[in-house]
Amino acid sequence: LHSFPTRRSSDLTNVLVLGRAPTSSDPSHRLVTVTDPTRSLSRTHLRLGPAGRGGVWAEDMFSSNGTVLRLADGTTRYLPRGERVELGLGSALVIGERTLTIT
């Protein structure tokens, strides 16, 4: 997983919950606060987790502005809210003004 403008990478071994002030009732989830002065992200915007065979799934958490999935071939679509979608390598998620790339 390659993240945001910081160009940091990290392995996805636990569920991540991303947003301006993310919350989760599951203590095993890792909360990732994303600085967002323009407030383009919801407090709890997106969940990411490991899928079978080293893949990744993403779930928009009923965010106000939605999450855009950009596939490796350049096509885009909104993630359905509240539904896990498995992502392929090279896919990118656009959340607010930030982009996450699955590497």
Coordinates of N, CA and C in Angstrom, one line a residue:
L1 N 0.9 -1.2 0.0 CA 0.0 0.0 0.0 C 0.9 1.2 0.0
H2 N 0.7 2.1 -0.9 CA 1.5 3.3 -1.1 C 0.6 4.5 -0.8
S3 N 1.0 5.4 0.1 CA 0.0 6.4 0.5 C 0.4 7.8 0.3
F4 N -0.7 8.5 0.0 CA -0.8 10.0 0.0 C 0.4 10.7 -0.5
P5 N 0.5 12.0 -0.2 CA 1.7 12.8 -0.7 C 3.0 12.4 0.0
T6 N 2.9 11.7 1.1 CA 4.2 11.4 1.8 C 5.0 10.3 1.1
R7 N 4.4 9.6 0.2 CA 5.1 8.5 -0.5 C 5.5 7.4 0.5
R8 N 4.8 7.2 1.6 CA 5.1 6.1 2.5 C 4.4 4.9 2.0
S9 N 5.1 3.7 2.3 CA 4.5 2.4 1.9 C 4.4 1.6 3.2
S10 N 3.4 0.8 3.3 CA 3.3 -0.1 4.4 C 2.5 -1.4 4.0
D11 N 2.9 -2.5 4.6 CA 2.2 -3.8 4.4 C 0.8 -3.7 5.1
L12 N -0.1 -4.3 4.5 CA -1.5 -4.3 5.1 C -1.7 -5.7 5.7
T13 N -1.5 -5.8 7.1 CA -1.7 -7.0 7.8 C -3.0 -7.0 8.7
N14 N -3.4 -5.8 9.1 CA -4.6 -5.6 9.9 C -5.6 -4.7 9.1
V15 N -6.8 -4.6 9.6 CA -7.7 -3.6 9.0 C -7.3 -2.2 9.4
L16 N -7.3 -1.3 8.4 CA -7.0 0.1 8.7 C -8.3 0.8 8.5
V17 N -8.5 1.8 9.4 CA -9.7 2.7 9.3 C -9.2 4.1 9.1
L18 N -9.5 4.7 8.0 CA -8.9 6.0 7.6 C -10.0 7.1 7.7
G19 N -9.6 8.3 8.1 CA -10.5 9.5 8.1 C -9.9 10.6 8.9
R20 N -10.6 11.7 9.0 CA -10.2 12.9 9.8 C -10.1 12.6 11.2
A21 N -11.0 11.7 11.8 CA -11.0 11.3 13.2 C -11.7 10.0 13.3
P22 N -11.0 8.9 12.7 CA -11.6 7.6 12.6 C -11.9 6.9 13.9
T23 N -13.0 6.1 13.9 CA -13.4 5.3 15.0 C -13.7 3.9 14.6
S24 N -13.6 3.0 15.5 CA -14.0 1.6 15.2 C -14.4 1.0 16.5
S25 N -15.3 0.1 16.5 CA -15.7 -0.6 17.8 C -14.8 -1.9 17.9
D26 N -14.0 -2.2 16.9 CA -13.1 -3.3 17.0 C -11.7 -2.9 17.4
P27 N -11.2 -3.3 18.5 CA -9.9 -2.9 19.0 C -8.7 -3.4 18.2
S28 N -9.0 -4.4 17.3 CA -7.8 -4.8 16.5 C -7.6 -3.9 15.2
H29 N -8.6 -3.1 14.9 CA -8.4 -2.2 13.8 C -7.4 -1.1 14.1
R30 N -6.6 -0.7 13.1 CA -5.7 0.4 13.3 C -6.3 1.6 12.7
L31 N -6.4 2.7 13.6 CA -7.0 3.9 13.2 C -5.9 4.8 12.6
V32 N -6.2 5.4 11.4 CA -5.2 6.2 10.7 C -5.9 7.6 10.5
T33 N -5.4 8.6 11.2 CA -5.9 9.9 11.1 C -5.2 10.6 9.9
V34 N -6.0 11.1 9.0 CA -5.4 11.8 7.8 C -5.7 13.3 8.0
T35 N -4.6 14.1 8.0 CA -4.8 15.5 8.1 C -5.5 16.0 6.9
D36 N -6.6 16.8 7.1 CA -7.4 17.2 5.9 C -8.0 18.6 6.2
P37 N -7.2 19.7 6.0 CA -7.7 21.0 6.3 C -8.9 21.4 5.5
T38 N -9.1 20.8 4.3 CA -10.2 21.2 3.5 C -11.5 20.4 3.8
R39 N -11.3 19.5 4.7 CA -12.5 18.7 5.2 C -13.1 17.9 4.0
S40 N -12.3 17.4 3.1 CA -12.9 16.6 2.0 C -13.1 15.2 2.4
L41 N -12.5 14.8 3.6 CA -12.7 13.4 4.1 C -13.7 13.4 5.2
S42 N -14.4 12.3 5.3 CA -15.3 12.1 6.5 C -14.5 11.8 7.7
R43 N -15.1 11.8 8.9 CA -14.4 11.5 10.1 C -13.9 10.0 10.0
T44 N -14.8 9.1 9.6 CA -14.5 7.7 9.3 C -14.8 7.5 7.9
H45 N -13.8 7.5 7.0 CA -14.1 7.6 5.6 C -14.0 6.2 4.9
L46 N -13.0 5.4 5.2 CA -12.7 4.2 4.5 C -12.0 3.2 5.4
R47 N -12.3 1.9 5.1 CA -11.6 0.8 5.7 C -10.9 0.0 4.6
L48 N -9.7 -0.5 5.0 CA -8.9 -1.3 4.1 C -8.5 -2.6 4.9
G49 N -8.5 -3.7 4.2 CA -8.0 -4.9 4.9 C -7.4 -5.9 3.9
P50 N -6.7 -6.9 4.5 CA -6.1 -7.9 3.7 C -7.1 -8.9 3.1
A51 N -6.9 -9.2 1.9 CA -7.8 -10.2 1.2 C -7.0 -11.4 0.9
G52 N -7.6 -12.5 0.4 CA -6.9 -13.7 0.1 C -5.8 -13.5 -0.9
R53 N -4.8 -14.3 -0.9 CA -3.6 -14.4 -1.8 C -2.9 -13.0 -1.8
G54 N -2.8 -12.3 -0.7 CA -2.0 -11.1 -0.7 C -2.7 -9.9 -1.2
G55 N -4.0 -10.0 -1.5 CA -4.8 -8.9 -2.0 C -5.2 -7.9 -0.9
V56 N -6.0 -6.9 -1.4 CA -6.5 -5.9 -0.5 C -8.0 -5.7 -0.8
W57 N -8.8 -5.5 0.2 CA -10.2 -5.0 0.0 C -10.3 -3.6 0.6
A58 N -11.3 -2.9 0.0 CA -11.6 -1.5 0.5 C -13.1 -1.4 0.7
E59 N -13.5 -0.6 1.7 CA -15.0 -0.4 1.9 C -15.2 1.1 2.3
D60 N -15.9 1.8 1.5 CA -16.3 3.2 1.8 C -17.3 3.1 3.0
M61 N -17.0 3.9 4.0 CA -17.8 3.8 5.3 C -18.9 4.9 5.3
F62 N -19.7 4.9 4.2 CA -20.8 5.9 4.0 C -20.3 7.3 4.1
S63 N -19.1 7.6 3.5 CA -18.5 8.9 3.5 C -19.4 9.9 2.8
S64 N -19.3 11.2 3.1 CA -20.0 12.2 2.5 C -19.7 12.4 1.0
N65 N -18.3 12.4 0.7 CA -17.9 12.6 -0.7 C -17.6 11.4 -1.5
G66 N -17.7 10.2 -0.8 CA -17.5 9.0 -1.5 C -16.0 8.7 -1.7
T67 N -15.7 7.5 -2.3 CA -14.4 7.0 -2.6 C -14.4 6.6 -4.0
V68 N -13.4 7.1 -4.8 CA -13.3 6.8 -6.2 C -12.2 5.7 -6.4
L69 N -12.6 4.7 -7.1 CA -11.6 3.6 -7.4 C -11.1 3.9 -8.8
R70 N -9.8 4.0 -9.0 CA -9.2 4.2 -10.3 C -8.4 2.9 -10.6
L71 N -8.9 2.1 -11.6 CA -8.2 0.9 -12.0 C -6.9 1.1 -12.7
A72 N -6.1 0.1 -12.8 CA -4.8 0.2 -13.5 C -5.0 0.6 -15.0
D73 N -6.1 0.3 -15.6 CA -6.3 0.7 -17.0 C -6.9 2.2 -17.1
G74 N -7.0 2.9 -16.0 CA -7.4 4.3 -16.0 C -8.9 4.5 -15.8
T75 N -9.7 3.4 -15.9 CA -11.2 3.6 -15.7 C -11.4 3.9 -14.2
T76 N -12.5 4.7 -14.0 CA -12.8 5.1 -12.6 C -14.3 4.8 -12.3
R77 N -14.6 4.6 -11.0 CA -16.0 4.4 -10.6 C -16.0 4.6 -9.1
Y78 N -17.1 5.0 -8.5 CA -17.3 5.1 -7.1 C -17.4 3.8 -6.4
L79 N -16.8 3.6 -5.3 CA -17.0 2.4 -4.5 C -18.4 2.4 -4.0
P80 N -19.1 1.3 -4.0 CA -20.4 1.3 -3.4 C -20.3 1.4 -1.9
R81 N -21.0 2.3 -1.3 CA -20.9 2.5 0.2 C -21.3 1.3 1.0
G82 N -20.5 1.0 2.0 CA -20.8 -0.1 2.9 C -20.5 -1.5 2.3
E83 N -19.8 -1.6 1.2 CA -19.6 -2.9 0.5 C -18.1 -3.1 0.3
R84 N -17.6 -4.2 0.7 CA -16.2 -4.5 0.4 C -16.0 -4.9 -1.0
V85 N -14.9 -4.2 -1.6 CA -14.5 -4.5 -3.0 C -13.0 -4.9 -3.0
E86 N -12.7 -6.0 -3.6 CA -11.4 -6.4 -3.7 C -10.6 -5.6 -4.8
L87 N -9.4 -5.2 -4.5 CA -8.6 -4.3 -5.3 C -7.5 -5.1 -5.9
G88 N -7.2 -4.8 -7.2 CA -6.0 -5.4 -7.9 C -4.8 -4.5 -7.7
L89 N -3.6 -5.0 -8.0 CA -2.4 -4.3 -8.0 C -2.5 -3.2 -9.0
G90 N -2.0 -2.0 -8.7 CA -2.0 -0.9 -9.6 C -3.3 0.0 -9.5
S91 N -4.3 -0.5 -8.7 CA -5.5 0.3 -8.5 C -5.2 1.4 -7.5
A92 N -6.0 2.4 -7.6 CA -5.8 3.6 -6.7 C -7.1 4.0 -6.1
L93 N -7.1 4.4 -4.9 CA -8.3 5.0 -4.2 C -8.1 6.5 -4.0
V94 N -9.1 7.2 -4.5 CA -9.1 8.7 -4.3 C -10.1 9.0 -3.2
I95 N -9.6 9.5 -2.1 CA -10.4 9.9 -1.0 C -10.1 11.3 -0.7
G96 N -11.1 12.1 -0.9 CA -11.0 13.6 -0.8 C -9.9 14.0 -1.8
E97 N -8.9 14.7 -1.3 CA -7.8 15.2 -2.1 C -6.6 14.3 -2.0
R98 N -6.7 13.1 -1.5 CA -5.6 12.2 -1.3 C -5.8 10.9 -2.2
T99 N -4.7 10.3 -2.6 CA -4.7 9.1 -3.4 C -3.9 8.0 -2.7
L100 N -4.4 6.8 -2.6 CA -3.7 5.6 -2.1 C -3.6 4.7 -3.3
T101 N -2.4 4.1 -3.5 CA -2.1 3.2 -4.6 C -1.8 1.8 -4.1
I102 N -2.4 0.8 -4.6 CA -2.2 -0.6 -4.2 C -1.0 -1.1 -5.0
T103 N 0.1 -1.4 -4.3 CA 1.3 -1.8 -5.0 C 1.8 -3.2 -4.4

